[in-house]
């Protein structure tokens, strides 16, 4: 794809994002309000984003080319533009996103047909359940179990936390353990409702549209054919699968941070009348930092598109953009006085939404570890030696 094509993609999703902003505060009050907006073009696009063409996905052409949203470089443009309009509407939309990327990496043909085919029939929410209440982001230590059942299938037992959209999803991926060690971890495709499966939304102050949920699994039956990657070696389906999935999607989370920072910056430009010379300097400096974070995010996306295991830049981008989103939202409030968050509800929402980026798809500490490993191995500065 050419730079011109990406500029046209950006312009098109900037236009689509304009439909999201008017519903931002409504959704913040009632996360289920998204159900009344399935007809918005941006929501319709997200509902099938990432579904490959061979399953009948035929999105609107951009400058003569269809954009399936399957590449990280495409997603960072789309995510930034829609998050600049409203990140809450973006994360509330149904669609295959995180689970869909994993299915693309490890599912067999029947599983891909089951998953992607259903995405095109009607808007469906999906979920990606990895984090556990006692283990947090330490995925290697997960304890949810998958053990054989009498009928040839499996029984899934355990608990998951902080899972986006799980309480309203019809399809999802759950990581469980069949044995000790990292090779004992497998993902399974789970259709809901299912006996023994419960999911409840957790209270949240930011990105409320995501309906962050807690899941309980009490001997949920899983057909053997729904074990993802069973045709692959153990080294290519468990920890490998979710590491690659996160690497591919973290640039998109970084792009959401860039979009949030831009929303704060643009709000100041639109509503702060006659800024002083010093205020003008601070506003311009914020704009330059946003441009820098965008450049890093786009470079991280290109890196994982070229080699999915090179996720160190994705972690760097998520760290920088997540911090910037929070700083930009707080800085924007400073331009409107001590009562800014009361008098400007969109700014108040931006502050709350931006804080949540610290936890999405790996905490700050996880990103720092990934980046440190990239530095030690020479991946960051290009000194990596060939094997």
C-alpha atoms as a printed R data frame, in Angstrom:
    type eleno elety resid chain resno       x       y      z
1   ATOM     1    CA   UNK     A     1   0.000   0.000  0.000
2   ATOM     2    CA   UNK     A     2   1.210   3.516 -0.769
3   ATOM     3    CA   UNK     A     3   1.404   6.544  1.520
4   ATOM     4    CA   UNK     A     4  -1.332   8.128 -0.590
5   ATOM     5    CA   UNK     A     5  -3.621   5.169  0.037
6   ATOM     6    CA   UNK     A     6  -3.065   5.413  3.809
7   ATOM     7    CA   UNK     A     7  -3.851   9.153  3.655
8   ATOM     8    CA   UNK     A     8  -7.124   8.365  1.914
9   ATOM     9    CA   UNK     A     9  -7.853   5.633  4.452
10  ATOM    10    CA   UNK     A    10  -7.259   8.152  7.239
11  ATOM    11    CA   UNK     A    11  -9.536  10.719  5.614
12  ATOM    12    CA   UNK     A    12 -12.334   8.171  5.137
13  ATOM    13    CA   UNK     A    13 -12.280   7.023  8.760
14  ATOM    14    CA   UNK     A    14 -12.054  10.616  9.974
15  ATOM    15    CA   UNK     A    15 -15.352  11.154  8.160
16  ATOM    16    CA   UNK     A    16 -16.861   7.976  9.653
17  ATOM    17    CA   UNK     A    17 -15.680   8.940 13.130
18  ATOM    18    CA   UNK     A    18 -17.700  12.151 13.009
19  ATOM    19    CA   UNK     A    19 -20.824  10.029 13.538
20  ATOM    20    CA   UNK     A    20 -19.458   8.592 16.802
21  ATOM    21    CA   UNK     A    21 -18.735  11.778 18.767
22  ATOM    22    CA   UNK     A    22 -22.412  12.822 19.287
23  ATOM    23    CA   UNK     A    23 -23.070   9.548 21.152
24  ATOM    24    CA   UNK     A    24 -19.976   9.621 23.405
25  ATOM    25    CA   UNK     A    25 -21.630  10.898 26.580
26  ATOM    26    CA   UNK     A    26 -24.778   8.842 26.019
27  ATOM    27    CA   UNK     A    27 -22.691   5.662 25.867
28  ATOM    28    CA   UNK     A    28 -20.678   6.710 28.909
29  ATOM    29    CA   UNK     A    29 -23.945   6.893 30.896
30  ATOM    30    CA   UNK     A    30 -25.361   3.675 29.417
31  ATOM    31    CA   UNK     A    31 -22.873   1.247 27.784
32  ATOM    32    CA   UNK     A    32 -25.738  -0.722 26.251
33  ATOM    33    CA   UNK     A    33 -26.726   2.323 24.174
34  ATOM    34    CA   UNK     A    34 -24.401   0.975 21.482
35  ATOM    35    CA   UNK     A    35 -27.207  -1.428 20.507
36  ATOM    36    CA   UNK     A    36 -29.120   1.524 19.034
37  ATOM    37    CA   UNK     A    37 -26.204   2.473 16.777
38  ATOM    38    CA   UNK     A    38 -25.380  -0.696 14.857
39  ATOM    39    CA   UNK     A    39 -26.376   1.138 11.679
40  ATOM    40    CA   UNK     A    40 -23.572   3.716 11.924
41  ATOM    41    CA   UNK     A    41 -21.039   3.031  9.121
42  ATOM    42    CA   UNK     A    42 -18.083   2.965 11.541
43  ATOM    43    CA   UNK     A    43 -19.824   0.448 13.821
44  ATOM    44    CA   UNK     A    44 -20.791  -1.692 10.838
45  ATOM    45    CA   UNK     A    45 -17.186  -1.696  9.659
46  ATOM    46    CA   UNK     A    46 -15.822  -2.675 13.081
47  ATOM    47    CA   UNK     A    47 -18.336  -5.543 13.290
48  ATOM    48    CA   UNK     A    48 -16.472  -7.317 10.467
49  ATOM    49    CA   UNK     A    49 -12.997  -5.772 10.641
50  ATOM    50    CA   UNK     A    50 -10.330  -8.429 10.147
51  ATOM    51    CA   UNK     A    51 -12.587 -11.025  8.517
52  ATOM    52    CA   UNK     A    52 -10.687 -12.321  5.452
53  ATOM    53    CA   UNK     A    53 -12.124 -11.898  1.946
54  ATOM    54    CA   UNK     A    54 -12.490 -15.671  1.422
55  ATOM    55    CA   UNK     A    55 -15.301 -15.730  3.998
56  ATOM    56    CA   UNK     A    56 -17.389 -13.225  2.046
57  ATOM    57    CA   UNK     A    57 -16.159 -10.010  3.660
58  ATOM    58    CA   UNK     A    58 -16.618  -7.271  1.068
59  ATOM    59    CA   UNK     A    59 -15.916  -3.889  2.713
60  ATOM    60    CA   UNK     A    60 -16.340  -0.509  1.068
61  ATOM    61    CA   UNK     A    61 -13.370   0.230 -1.248
62  ATOM    62    CA   UNK     A    62 -11.005   3.015 -0.199
63  ATOM    63    CA   UNK     A    63  -9.458   4.663 -3.280
64  ATOM    64    CA   UNK     A    64 -10.376   1.610 -5.309
65  ATOM    65    CA   UNK     A    65  -9.051  -0.992 -2.822
66  ATOM    66    CA   UNK     A    66 -11.004  -2.895 -0.150
67  ATOM    67    CA   UNK     A    67  -9.634  -2.488  3.356
68  ATOM    68    CA   UNK     A    68 -10.265  -5.614  5.448
69  ATOM    69    CA   UNK     A    69  -8.422  -4.258  8.477
70  ATOM    70    CA   UNK     A    70  -6.315  -7.403  8.656
71  ATOM    71    CA   UNK     A    71  -2.941  -5.657  8.776
72  ATOM    72    CA   UNK     A    72  -1.613  -3.804 11.812
73  ATOM    73    CA   UNK     A    73  -0.658  -0.845  9.606
74  ATOM    74    CA   UNK     A    74  -4.283  -0.489  8.498
75  ATOM    75    CA   UNK     A    75  -5.624  -0.872 12.006
76  ATOM    76    CA   UNK     A    76  -3.489   1.897 13.499
77  ATOM    77    CA   UNK     A    77  -4.964   4.406 11.055
78  ATOM    78    CA   UNK     A    78  -8.524   3.226 11.698
79  ATOM    79    CA   UNK     A    79  -8.097   3.063 15.477
80  ATOM    80    CA   UNK     A    80  -6.568   6.515 15.784
81  ATOM    81    CA   UNK     A    81  -9.263   8.177 13.725
82  ATOM    82    CA   UNK     A    82 -12.170   6.472 15.512
83  ATOM    83    CA   UNK     A    83 -10.608   6.988 18.965
84  ATOM    84    CA   UNK     A    84 -10.118  10.672 18.185
85  ATOM    85    CA   UNK     A    85 -13.890  10.775 17.717
86  ATOM    86    CA   UNK     A    86 -14.715   8.601 20.749
87  ATOM    87    CA   UNK     A    87 -12.763   5.648 22.107
88  ATOM    88    CA   UNK     A    88 -15.807   4.500 24.092
89  ATOM    89    CA   UNK     A    89 -17.864   3.904 20.952
90  ATOM    90    CA   UNK     A    90 -14.865   2.181 19.356
91  ATOM    91    CA   UNK     A    91 -14.433  -0.407 22.118
92  ATOM    92    CA   UNK     A    92 -18.189  -0.889 22.541
93  ATOM    93    CA   UNK     A    93 -18.718  -1.961 18.941
94  ATOM    94    CA   UNK     A    94 -19.234  -5.665 18.235
95  ATOM    95    CA   UNK     A    95 -16.691  -7.485 16.115
96  ATOM    96    CA   UNK     A    96 -13.961 -10.126 15.978
97  ATOM    97    CA   UNK     A    97 -10.950  -7.981 16.904
98  ATOM    98    CA   UNK     A    98  -8.676  -9.667 19.496
99  ATOM    99    CA   UNK     A    99 -10.219 -13.138 19.241
100 ATOM   100    CA   UNK     A   100 -10.330 -12.805 15.457
101 ATOM   101    CA   UNK     A   101  -6.586 -12.224 15.191
102 ATOM   102    CA   UNK     A   102  -5.882 -15.327 17.286
103 ATOM   103    CA   UNK     A   103  -8.298 -17.401 15.188
104 ATOM   104    CA   UNK     A   104  -6.437 -16.240 12.087
105 ATOM   105    CA   UNK     A   105  -3.149 -17.443 13.596
106 ATOM   106    CA   UNK     A   106  -4.035 -20.891 14.938
107 ATOM   107    CA   UNK     A   107  -7.532 -22.061 13.905
108 ATOM   108    CA   UNK     A   108  -8.139 -24.864 11.439
109 ATOM   109    CA   UNK     A   109 -10.430 -24.367  8.461
110 ATOM   110    CA   UNK     A   110 -13.610 -25.525 10.242
111 ATOM   111    CA   UNK     A   111 -12.952 -23.234 13.188
112 ATOM   112    CA   UNK     A   112 -12.203 -20.291 10.906
113 ATOM   113    CA   UNK     A   113 -15.444 -20.895  9.030
114 ATOM   114    CA   UNK     A   114 -17.393 -21.102 12.304
115 ATOM   115    CA   UNK     A   115 -15.869 -17.900 13.654
116 ATOM   116    CA   UNK     A   116 -15.580 -15.622 10.636
117 ATOM   117    CA   UNK     A   117 -18.763 -16.894  9.011
118 ATOM   118    CA   UNK     A   118 -20.830 -15.898 12.023
119 ATOM   119    CA   UNK     A   119 -19.287 -12.422 12.087
120 ATOM   120    CA   UNK     A   120 -20.909 -11.658  8.743
121 ATOM   121    CA   UNK     A   121 -24.388 -12.925  9.600
122 ATOM   122    CA   UNK     A   122 -25.157 -10.229 12.200
123 ATOM   123    CA   UNK     A   123 -23.227  -8.048 14.678
124 ATOM   124    CA   UNK     A   124 -21.672 -10.291 17.352
125 ATOM   125    CA   UNK     A   125 -19.512  -9.417 20.329
126 ATOM   126    CA   UNK     A   126 -16.488 -11.564 21.023
127 ATOM   127    CA   UNK     A   127 -14.112 -11.848 23.962
128 ATOM   128    CA   UNK     A   128 -10.529 -12.907 24.672
129 ATOM   129    CA   UNK     A   129 -10.171 -14.421 28.145
130 ATOM   130    CA   UNK     A   130  -6.601 -14.762 29.395
131 ATOM   131    CA   UNK     A   131  -6.176 -12.751 32.631
132 ATOM   132    CA   UNK     A   132  -7.133 -14.439 35.912
133 ATOM   133    CA   UNK     A   133  -8.088 -12.940 39.297
134 ATOM   134    CA   UNK     A   134  -5.121 -14.395 41.189
135 ATOM   135    CA   UNK     A   135  -2.546 -14.171 38.404
136 ATOM   136    CA   UNK     A   136  -3.201 -10.868 36.667
137 ATOM   137    CA   UNK     A   137  -1.073 -10.495 33.548
138 ATOM   138    CA   UNK     A   138   1.126 -13.492 34.478
139 ATOM   139    CA   UNK     A   139  -0.319 -15.661 31.731
140 ATOM   140    CA   UNK     A   140   2.298 -18.372 32.230
141 ATOM   141    CA   UNK     A   141   0.816 -19.020 35.659
142 ATOM   142    CA   UNK     A   142  -2.832 -19.369 34.640
143 ATOM   143    CA   UNK     A   143  -4.808 -22.068 36.449
144 ATOM   144    CA   UNK     A   144  -8.051 -22.433 34.449
145 ATOM   145    CA   UNK     A   145  -8.204 -26.125 33.592
146 ATOM   146    CA   UNK     A   146  -9.300 -28.050 30.510
147 ATOM   147    CA   UNK     A   147  -9.711 -31.727 31.279
148 ATOM   148    CA   UNK     A   148 -11.167 -34.619 29.259
149 ATOM   149    CA   UNK     A   149 -14.903 -35.393 29.573
150 ATOM   150    CA   UNK     A   150 -16.613 -38.754 29.169
151 ATOM   151    CA   UNK     A   151 -18.092 -37.803 25.786
152 ATOM   152    CA   UNK     A   152 -14.722 -37.190 24.115
153 ATOM   153    CA   UNK     A   153 -14.864 -33.450 24.631
154 ATOM   154    CA   UNK     A   154 -13.503 -31.346 27.489
155 ATOM   155    CA   UNK     A   155 -14.634 -29.600 30.672
156 ATOM   156    CA   UNK     A   156 -13.490 -26.014 31.274
157 ATOM   157    CA   UNK     A   157 -13.204 -24.811 34.886
158 ATOM   158    CA   UNK     A   158 -11.778 -21.610 36.336
159 ATOM   159    CA   UNK     A   159 -12.200 -17.848 36.458
160 ATOM   160    CA   UNK     A   160 -11.145 -14.925 34.260
161 ATOM   161    CA   UNK     A   161 -11.097 -11.191 34.954
162 ATOM   162    CA   UNK     A   162 -10.972  -7.906 33.080
163 ATOM   163    CA   UNK     A   163 -12.326  -9.357 29.848
164 ATOM   164    CA   UNK     A   164 -13.791  -6.812 27.443
165 ATOM   165    CA   UNK     A   165 -17.390  -7.377 26.257
166 ATOM   166    CA   UNK     A   166 -17.602 -10.880 27.790
167 ATOM   167    CA   UNK     A   167 -20.960 -10.207 29.466
168 ATOM   168    CA   UNK     A   168 -22.657  -9.635 26.108
169 ATOM   169    CA   UNK     A   169 -20.519 -11.794 23.790
170 ATOM   170    CA   UNK     A   170 -21.766 -14.755 21.792
171 ATOM   171    CA   UNK     A   171 -18.353 -16.151 20.898
172 ATOM   172    CA   UNK     A   172 -14.943 -16.000 22.521
173 ATOM   173    CA   UNK     A   173 -11.546 -17.515 23.175
174 ATOM   174    CA   UNK     A   174 -10.550 -18.862 26.600
175 ATOM   175    CA   UNK     A   175  -7.004 -19.889 27.516
176 ATOM   176    CA   UNK     A   176  -6.756 -22.923 29.773
177 ATOM   177    CA   UNK     A   177  -4.239 -25.453 30.981
178 ATOM   178    CA   UNK     A   178  -4.155 -29.146 30.050
179 ATOM   179    CA   UNK     A   179  -0.814 -29.791 31.760
180 ATOM   180    CA   UNK     A   180   2.128 -28.131 33.521
181 ATOM   181    CA   UNK     A   181   4.464 -25.618 31.946
182 ATOM   182    CA   UNK     A   182   4.051 -23.225 29.031
183 ATOM   183    CA   UNK     A   183   3.357 -26.043 26.545
184 ATOM   184    CA   UNK     A   184   0.335 -27.100 28.607
185 ATOM   185    CA   UNK     A   185  -1.609 -23.936 27.690
186 ATOM   186    CA   UNK     A   186  -4.239 -24.121 24.942
187 ATOM   187    CA   UNK     A   187  -6.917 -21.749 23.629
188 ATOM   188    CA   UNK     A   188 -10.467 -22.975 23.061
189 ATOM   189    CA   UNK     A   189 -13.324 -21.460 21.110
190 ATOM   190    CA   UNK     A   190 -16.359 -21.022 23.343
191 ATOM   191    CA   UNK     A   191 -19.903 -20.259 22.219
192 ATOM   192    CA   UNK     A   192 -22.281 -18.626 24.703
193 ATOM   193    CA   UNK     A   193 -24.661 -18.952 26.374
194 ATOM   194    CA   UNK     A   194 -23.324 -22.238 27.729
195 ATOM   195    CA   UNK     A   195 -24.174 -24.225 30.854
196 ATOM   196    CA   UNK     A   196 -21.678 -23.350 33.603
197 ATOM   197    CA   UNK     A   197 -20.619 -20.068 31.943
198 ATOM   198    CA   UNK     A   198 -21.440 -16.762 33.651
199 ATOM   199    CA   UNK     A   199 -20.084 -13.302 32.900
200 ATOM   200    CA   UNK     A   200 -20.867 -10.119 34.805
201 ATOM   201    CA   UNK     A   201 -19.753  -6.560 34.065
202 ATOM   202    CA   UNK     A   202 -17.297  -5.004 36.528
203 ATOM   203    CA   UNK     A   203 -17.681  -1.394 37.703
204 ATOM   204    CA   UNK     A   204 -15.402   0.927 35.737
205 ATOM   205    CA   UNK     A   205 -14.833   4.652 35.514
206 ATOM   206    CA   UNK     A   206 -13.300   4.747 32.030
207 ATOM   207    CA   UNK     A   207 -14.001   3.173 28.644
208 ATOM   208    CA   UNK     A   208 -17.306   2.032 30.066
209 ATOM   209    CA   UNK     A   209 -18.462   0.954 26.614
210 ATOM   210    CA   UNK     A   210 -16.033  -1.983 26.749
211 ATOM   211    CA   UNK     A   211 -18.116  -3.680 29.481
212 ATOM   212    CA   UNK     A   212 -15.051  -5.088 31.240
213 ATOM   213    CA   UNK     A   213 -16.267  -8.368 32.747
214 ATOM   214    CA   UNK     A   214 -15.568 -11.163 35.198
215 ATOM   215    CA   UNK     A   215 -16.092 -14.736 33.948
216 ATOM   216    CA   UNK     A   216 -16.792 -17.871 35.976
217 ATOM   217    CA   UNK     A   217 -16.385 -21.284 34.322
218 ATOM   218    CA   UNK     A   218 -17.953 -24.261 36.093
219 ATOM   219    CA   UNK     A   219 -17.298 -27.420 34.066
220 ATOM   220    CA   UNK     A   220 -18.331 -25.798 30.797
221 ATOM   221    CA   UNK     A   221 -18.455 -28.424 28.048
222 ATOM   222    CA   UNK     A   222 -16.169 -27.771 25.081
223 ATOM   223    CA   UNK     A   223 -16.318 -29.989 21.976
224 ATOM   224    CA   UNK     A   224 -12.927 -31.446 21.038
225 ATOM   225    CA   UNK     A   225 -13.147 -29.742 17.645
226 ATOM   226    CA   UNK     A   226 -13.250 -26.331 19.367
227 ATOM   227    CA   UNK     A   227  -9.721 -26.660 20.778
228 ATOM   228    CA   UNK     A   228  -7.798 -24.114 18.727
229 ATOM   229    CA   UNK     A   229  -4.509 -25.130 17.165
230 ATOM   230    CA   UNK     A   230  -4.928 -28.842 17.883
231 ATOM   231    CA   UNK     A   231  -3.495 -29.510 14.403
232 ATOM   232    CA   UNK     A   232  -0.360 -27.556 15.398
233 ATOM   233    CA   UNK     A   233   2.593 -28.454 17.612
234 ATOM   234    CA   UNK     A   234   2.313 -27.359 21.294
235 ATOM   235    CA   UNK     A   235   4.982 -24.723 20.634
236 ATOM   236    CA   UNK     A   236   2.714 -22.980 18.094
237 ATOM   237    CA   UNK     A   237  -0.616 -22.715 19.860
238 ATOM   238    CA   UNK     A   238  -0.512 -21.668 23.540
239 ATOM   239    CA   UNK     A   239   1.854 -18.985 24.775
240 ATOM   240    CA   UNK     A   240   3.179 -18.489 21.259
241 ATOM   241    CA   UNK     A   241  -0.337 -17.736 20.028
242 ATOM   242    CA   UNK     A   242  -1.225 -15.067 22.569
243 ATOM   243    CA   UNK     A   243   2.204 -13.401 22.381
244 ATOM   244    CA   UNK     A   244   1.860 -13.068 18.598
245 ATOM   245    CA   UNK     A   245  -1.731 -11.857 18.972
246 ATOM   246    CA   UNK     A   246  -0.728  -9.139 21.430
247 ATOM   247    CA   UNK     A   247   2.209  -8.118 19.265
248 ATOM   248    CA   UNK     A   248  -0.124  -7.655 16.307
249 ATOM   249    CA   UNK     A   249  -2.720  -5.692 18.258
250 ATOM   250    CA   UNK     A   250  -0.651  -3.497 20.580
251 ATOM   251    CA   UNK     A   251   0.062  -0.953 17.840
252 ATOM   252    CA   UNK     A   252  -3.722  -0.587 17.589
253 ATOM   253    CA   UNK     A   253  -3.976   0.101 21.316
254 ATOM   254    CA   UNK     A   254  -1.174   2.640 20.939
255 ATOM   255    CA   UNK     A   255  -3.150   4.228 18.111
256 ATOM   256    CA   UNK     A   256  -6.153   4.540 20.437
257 ATOM   257    CA   UNK     A   257  -3.855   6.458 22.801
258 ATOM   258    CA   UNK     A   258  -2.735   8.718 19.964
259 ATOM   259    CA   UNK     A   259  -6.374   9.284 19.050
260 ATOM   260    CA   UNK     A   260  -7.305  10.160 22.635
261 ATOM   261    CA   UNK     A   261  -4.389  12.602 22.903
262 ATOM   262    CA   UNK     A   262  -5.477  14.145 19.640
263 ATOM   263    CA   UNK     A   263  -9.045  14.485 20.894
264 ATOM   264    CA   UNK     A   264  -7.775  16.452 23.902
265 ATOM   265    CA   UNK     A   265  -5.511  18.605 21.727
266 ATOM   266    CA   UNK     A   266  -8.261  19.350 19.225
267 ATOM   267    CA   UNK     A   267 -10.683  20.171 22.041
268 ATOM   268    CA   UNK     A   268  -8.293  22.831 23.325
269 ATOM   269    CA   UNK     A   269  -7.760  24.252 19.852
270 ATOM   270    CA   UNK     A   270 -11.515  24.463 19.295
271 ATOM   271    CA   UNK     A   271 -12.614  25.821 22.687
272 ATOM   272    CA   UNK     A   272  -9.743  27.755 24.294
273 ATOM   273    CA   UNK     A   273 -10.222  31.343 23.232
274 ATOM   274    CA   UNK     A   274  -7.235  33.681 22.853
275 ATOM   275    CA   UNK     A   275  -4.524  31.545 24.502
276 ATOM   276    CA   UNK     A   276  -1.535  33.410 25.873
277 ATOM   277    CA   UNK     A   277   1.882  33.105 24.290
278 ATOM   278    CA   UNK     A   278   2.928  30.535 26.866
279 ATOM   279    CA   UNK     A   279  -0.300  28.582 26.435
280 ATOM   280    CA   UNK     A   280   0.199  28.628 22.650
281 ATOM   281    CA   UNK     A   281   3.685  27.195 23.154
282 ATOM   282    CA   UNK     A   282   2.346  24.371 25.318
283 ATOM   283    CA   UNK     A   283  -0.436  23.576 22.857
284 ATOM   284    CA   UNK     A   284   2.031  23.410 19.967
285 ATOM   285    CA   UNK     A   285   4.423  21.235 21.989
286 ATOM   286    CA   UNK     A   286   1.598  18.774 22.653
287 ATOM   287    CA   UNK     A   287   0.852  18.640 18.935
288 ATOM   288    CA   UNK     A   288   4.469  17.753 18.179
289 ATOM   289    CA   UNK     A   289   4.452  14.991 20.806
290 ATOM   290    CA   UNK     A   290   1.311  13.527 19.239
291 ATOM   291    CA   UNK     A   291   2.999  13.509 15.823
292 ATOM   292    CA   UNK     A   292   5.982  11.696 17.354
293 ATOM   293    CA   UNK     A   293   3.793   9.075 19.028
294 ATOM   294    CA   UNK     A   294   1.958   8.504 15.745
295 ATOM   295    CA   UNK     A   295   5.237   7.969 13.882
296 ATOM   296    CA   UNK     A   296   6.400   5.426 16.468
297 ATOM   297    CA   UNK     A   297   3.039   3.639 16.348
298 ATOM   298    CA   UNK     A   298   3.099   3.364 12.565
299 ATOM   299    CA   UNK     A   299   6.669   2.049 12.675
300 ATOM   300    CA   UNK     A   300   5.660  -0.541 15.291
301 ATOM   301    CA   UNK     A   301   2.770  -1.674 13.085
302 ATOM   302    CA   UNK     A   302   5.051  -2.095 10.087
303 ATOM   303    CA   UNK     A   303   7.459  -4.123 12.231
304 ATOM   304    CA   UNK     A   304   4.848  -6.654 13.367
305 ATOM   305    CA   UNK     A   305   3.330  -6.886  9.897
306 ATOM   306    CA   UNK     A   306   6.782  -7.855  8.650
307 ATOM   307    CA   UNK     A   307   7.578 -10.227 11.547
308 ATOM   308    CA   UNK     A   308   4.975 -10.924 14.231
309 ATOM   309    CA   UNK     A   309   7.572 -11.853 16.838
310 ATOM   310    CA   UNK     A   310   9.097  -8.341 16.739
311 ATOM   311    CA   UNK     A   311   6.760  -6.815 19.313
312 ATOM   312    CA   UNK     A   312   9.230  -4.655 21.226
313 ATOM   313    CA   UNK     A   313   8.353  -1.506 19.252
314 ATOM   314    CA   UNK     A   314   4.667  -2.252 19.790
315 ATOM   315    CA   UNK     A   315   5.317  -2.215 23.541
316 ATOM   316    CA   UNK     A   316   7.287   1.038 23.217
317 ATOM   317    CA   UNK     A   317   4.463   2.608 21.222
318 ATOM   318    CA   UNK     A   318   1.833   1.508 23.716
319 ATOM   319    CA   UNK     A   319   3.878   2.890 26.604
320 ATOM   320    CA   UNK     A   320   4.445   6.245 24.941
321 ATOM   321    CA   UNK     A   321   0.936   6.708 23.529
322 ATOM   322    CA   UNK     A   322  -0.792   5.530 26.702
323 ATOM   323    CA   UNK     A   323   1.152   7.969 28.854
324 ATOM   324    CA   UNK     A   324   0.632  10.745 26.321
325 ATOM   325    CA   UNK     A   325  -3.133  10.233 26.226
326 ATOM   326    CA   UNK     A   326  -3.360  10.657 29.991
327 ATOM   327    CA   UNK     A   327  -1.021  13.655 30.052
328 ATOM   328    CA   UNK     A   328  -2.853  15.332 27.154
329 ATOM   329    CA   UNK     A   329  -6.251  14.919 28.802
330 ATOM   330    CA   UNK     A   330  -5.011  16.373 32.091
331 ATOM   331    CA   UNK     A   331  -3.162  19.165 30.298
332 ATOM   332    CA   UNK     A   332  -6.308  20.054 28.356
333 ATOM   333    CA   UNK     A   333  -8.175  20.476 31.632
334 ATOM   334    CA   UNK     A   334  -5.581  23.026 32.798
335 ATOM   335    CA   UNK     A   335  -6.619  25.382 29.974
336 ATOM   336    CA   UNK     A   336 -10.180  25.610 31.298
337 ATOM   337    CA   UNK     A   337  -9.634  26.274 34.973
338 ATOM   338    CA   UNK     A   338 -10.160  24.288 38.193
339 ATOM   339    CA   UNK     A   339 -13.747  23.319 37.311
340 ATOM   340    CA   UNK     A   340 -12.842  22.037 33.841
341 ATOM   341    CA   UNK     A   341 -13.989  18.469 34.449
342 ATOM   342    CA   UNK     A   342 -17.375  19.671 35.694
343 ATOM   343    CA   UNK     A   343 -17.919  22.245 32.974
344 ATOM   344    CA   UNK     A   344 -16.513  20.167 30.096
345 ATOM   345    CA   UNK     A   345 -17.928  16.613 30.337
346 ATOM   346    CA   UNK     A   346 -16.028  15.410 27.275
347 ATOM   347    CA   UNK     A   347 -12.730  16.354 28.916
348 ATOM   348    CA   UNK     A   348 -13.759  14.578 32.103
349 ATOM   349    CA   UNK     A   349 -14.557  11.486 30.040
350 ATOM   350    CA   UNK     A   350 -11.220  11.729 28.220
351 ATOM   351    CA   UNK     A   351  -9.325  11.774 31.534
352 ATOM   352    CA   UNK     A   352 -11.176   8.662 32.725
353 ATOM   353    CA   UNK     A   353 -10.878   6.829 29.401
354 ATOM   354    CA   UNK     A   354  -7.160   7.578 29.010
355 ATOM   355    CA   UNK     A   355  -6.312   6.094 32.402
356 ATOM   356    CA   UNK     A   356  -7.624   2.711 31.289
357 ATOM   357    CA   UNK     A   357  -4.944   2.389 28.602
358 ATOM   358    CA   UNK     A   358  -2.450   1.487 31.301
359 ATOM   359    CA   UNK     A   359  -4.139  -1.900 31.669
360 ATOM   360    CA   UNK     A   360  -5.368  -2.855 28.184
361 ATOM   361    CA   UNK     A   361  -3.436  -5.709 26.519
362 ATOM   362    CA   UNK     A   362  -0.659  -5.785 29.075
363 ATOM   363    CA   UNK     A   363   0.158  -3.475 31.943
364 ATOM   364    CA   UNK     A   364   2.902  -0.864 31.928
365 ATOM   365    CA   UNK     A   365   5.260  -3.298 33.646
366 ATOM   366    CA   UNK     A   366   4.683  -5.941 30.942
367 ATOM   367    CA   UNK     A   367   5.500  -3.413 28.204
368 ATOM   368    CA   UNK     A   368   8.645  -2.321 30.032
369 ATOM   369    CA   UNK     A   369   9.801  -5.946 30.257
370 ATOM   370    CA   UNK     A   370   9.135  -6.510 26.540
371 ATOM   371    CA   UNK     A   371  11.038  -3.370 25.646
372 ATOM   372    CA   UNK     A   372  13.946  -4.291 27.922
373 ATOM   373    CA   UNK     A   373  14.168  -7.717 26.270
374 ATOM   374    CA   UNK     A   374  14.203  -6.012 22.872
375 ATOM   375    CA   UNK     A   375  17.057  -3.767 23.982
376 ATOM   376    CA   UNK     A   376  19.091  -6.620 25.456
377 ATOM   377    CA   UNK     A   377  18.636  -8.754 22.332
378 ATOM   378    CA   UNK     A   378  19.616  -5.907 20.016
379 ATOM   379    CA   UNK     A   379  16.209  -5.747 18.271
380 ATOM   380    CA   UNK     A   380  15.558  -2.118 19.185
381 ATOM   381    CA   UNK     A   381  18.776  -0.577 17.907
382 ATOM   382    CA   UNK     A   382  19.210  -2.926 14.961
383 ATOM   383    CA   UNK     A   383  22.239  -4.774 16.350
384 ATOM   384    CA   UNK     A   384  20.504  -8.163 16.435
385 ATOM   385    CA   UNK     A   385  22.751 -10.853 15.066
386 ATOM   386    CA   UNK     A   386  21.520 -13.457 12.618
387 ATOM   387    CA   UNK     A   387  21.155 -16.960 14.080
